[in-house]
Amino acid sequence: MRRSSAAKLVIALLGLTAFQISGFAETPAAKSPIDAVLSRALLERGAMIACAAVDDDADTIKFLKISWERDIAAVKEDLQKAGYDDSAIHMLVDHLDIDKATPRFADRAALTAYCSTLGDWKMRWQLFLVSVPQFELRRVLDK
C-alpha cells in the first residue's frame, strides 16, 4: 500500500512539473520567427563554446565568441535594412548573451558527457559556417 502511495505522489509531482514547464514553453521570444532563428543559433554557439573547452582550446573559444559578436552585428544590419527600428532590434538581440547561453559544468566528466551527446561539434561548426543565422534570418525577413 505504501508503494502505491509513493507512486501516486511521483506521478502527481511529474504532472505538476510538466504543467509548470509547459508555461515556459511559449515565451514571448518564441513567438517571433526572427527570435526563434536567433535563439537557436545562440544555443548552438553556446554548446560549441562549451565543447571547445574539452580540448582546452582558448583560441577556438575566443574565435567562437568573436564570431558570435560579428554575426549579431550582421543581424542588426539585416534587421535595419528590413525596416526594423532601433528599439525593435534591441529587443530582439539584447538578450542574446553568449556567456549566459554557454553551459557550465561542475567537472570535466559532466562536460565530456554533455559534449558526447552533441556529437562532433567541430563538424557542426563547419556546417554552421554554411548556415550562419544571417542567411536563415534573411529567408524569414523575405517572407
XYZ file of C-alpha atoms in Angstrom:
143
model
C 0.000 0.000 0.000
C 2.826 2.332 0.864
C 4.412 1.756 -2.534
C 1.277 2.753 -4.457
C 1.033 5.978 -2.446
C 4.619 6.793 -3.327
C 3.933 6.027 -6.983
C 0.875 8.300 -6.949
C 2.932 11.058 -5.364
C 5.648 10.708 -8.003
C 3.053 10.781 -10.795
C 1.393 13.842 -9.271
C 4.744 15.630 -8.968
C 5.640 14.762 -12.554
C 2.287 16.076 -13.730
C 2.723 19.298 -11.767
C 6.231 19.738 -13.123
C 5.065 19.158 -16.700
C 2.260 21.670 -16.202
C 4.647 24.296 -14.847
C 7.217 23.695 -17.567
C 4.569 23.957 -20.275
C 4.006 27.530 -19.144
C 7.591 28.291 -20.066
C 7.403 26.580 -23.438
C 5.971 29.547 -25.274
C 7.895 32.567 -24.160
C 7.311 35.896 -25.883
C 10.651 35.386 -27.634
C 9.483 32.088 -29.127
C 6.535 33.810 -30.804
C 8.762 35.657 -33.277
C 10.250 33.654 -36.168
C 13.220 36.027 -36.096
C 13.818 35.413 -32.418
C 13.444 31.670 -32.959
C 16.275 31.745 -35.516
C 18.484 33.837 -33.251
C 17.763 31.796 -30.121
C 18.528 28.546 -31.922
C 21.808 29.993 -33.196
C 22.683 31.249 -29.707
C 22.107 27.855 -28.112
C 24.106 26.118 -30.826
C 27.035 28.510 -30.485
C 26.938 28.235 -26.689
C 27.145 24.456 -26.978
C 30.107 24.758 -29.338
C 31.929 27.060 -26.930
C 31.285 24.688 -24.045
C 32.599 21.725 -26.029
C 35.685 23.618 -27.188
C 36.635 23.687 -23.503
C 37.072 19.896 -23.596
C 40.235 20.456 -25.642
C 41.292 23.454 -23.505
C 41.490 25.441 -26.731
C 41.334 29.081 -25.622
C 41.928 30.364 -29.163
C 38.945 28.459 -30.542
C 36.740 29.600 -27.677
C 37.771 33.208 -28.306
C 37.155 32.794 -32.034
C 33.682 31.327 -31.448
C 32.755 34.225 -29.166
C 34.083 36.860 -31.558
C 32.299 35.233 -34.486
C 29.061 35.373 -32.476
C 29.541 39.106 -31.890
C 30.150 39.604 -35.613
C 27.085 37.539 -36.501
C 24.941 39.672 -34.189
C 26.340 42.850 -35.766
C 25.400 41.491 -39.206
C 21.944 40.524 -37.924
C 21.408 44.080 -36.668
C 22.326 45.417 -40.111
C 19.940 42.980 -41.806
C 17.116 43.986 -39.483
C 17.785 47.679 -40.136
C 17.715 47.069 -43.892
C 14.419 45.214 -43.443
C 12.925 48.314 -41.827
C 13.105 47.438 -38.136
C 13.620 50.429 -35.862
C 16.396 50.507 -33.279
C 14.126 49.729 -30.326
C 12.763 46.600 -32.035
C 16.276 45.495 -32.941
C 17.482 45.959 -29.378
C 14.509 43.989 -28.098
C 15.413 41.114 -30.422
C 19.163 40.962 -29.840
C 19.997 42.451 -26.435
C 19.124 39.259 -24.560
C 21.379 37.111 -26.770
C 24.280 36.927 -24.314
C 26.691 34.214 -25.424
C 28.267 33.912 -21.966
C 24.889 33.258 -20.350
C 23.961 30.775 -23.088
C 27.153 28.751 -22.730
C 26.576 25.768 -20.432
C 28.850 25.438 -17.401
C 29.694 22.144 -15.746
C 30.916 21.264 -12.271
C 33.537 18.863 -13.562
C 35.226 17.660 -16.705
C 33.297 14.373 -16.725
C 29.978 16.225 -16.904
C 31.289 18.435 -19.709
C 32.557 15.424 -21.635
C 29.232 13.631 -21.185
C 27.349 16.705 -22.436
C 29.566 17.067 -25.478
C 29.325 13.372 -26.314
C 25.544 13.745 -26.606
C 26.017 16.549 -29.132
C 28.290 14.625 -31.433
C 31.205 16.149 -33.284
C 30.881 19.863 -32.517
C 33.766 20.727 -34.857
C 31.932 19.168 -37.795
C 28.771 21.009 -36.756
C 30.788 24.234 -36.642
C 31.926 23.669 -40.223
C 28.335 23.029 -41.283
C 27.182 26.003 -39.224
C 29.507 28.289 -41.162
C 27.451 27.416 -44.204
C 24.196 28.275 -42.447
C 25.029 31.220 -40.217
C 21.981 32.856 -38.645
C 22.027 35.800 -41.044
C 21.146 33.568 -44.000
C 18.230 31.919 -42.252
C 17.154 35.291 -40.903
C 17.126 36.770 -44.400
C 14.795 33.976 -45.530
C 12.449 34.793 -42.646
C 12.568 38.519 -43.430
C 11.824 37.900 -47.109
C 8.565 36.124 -46.276
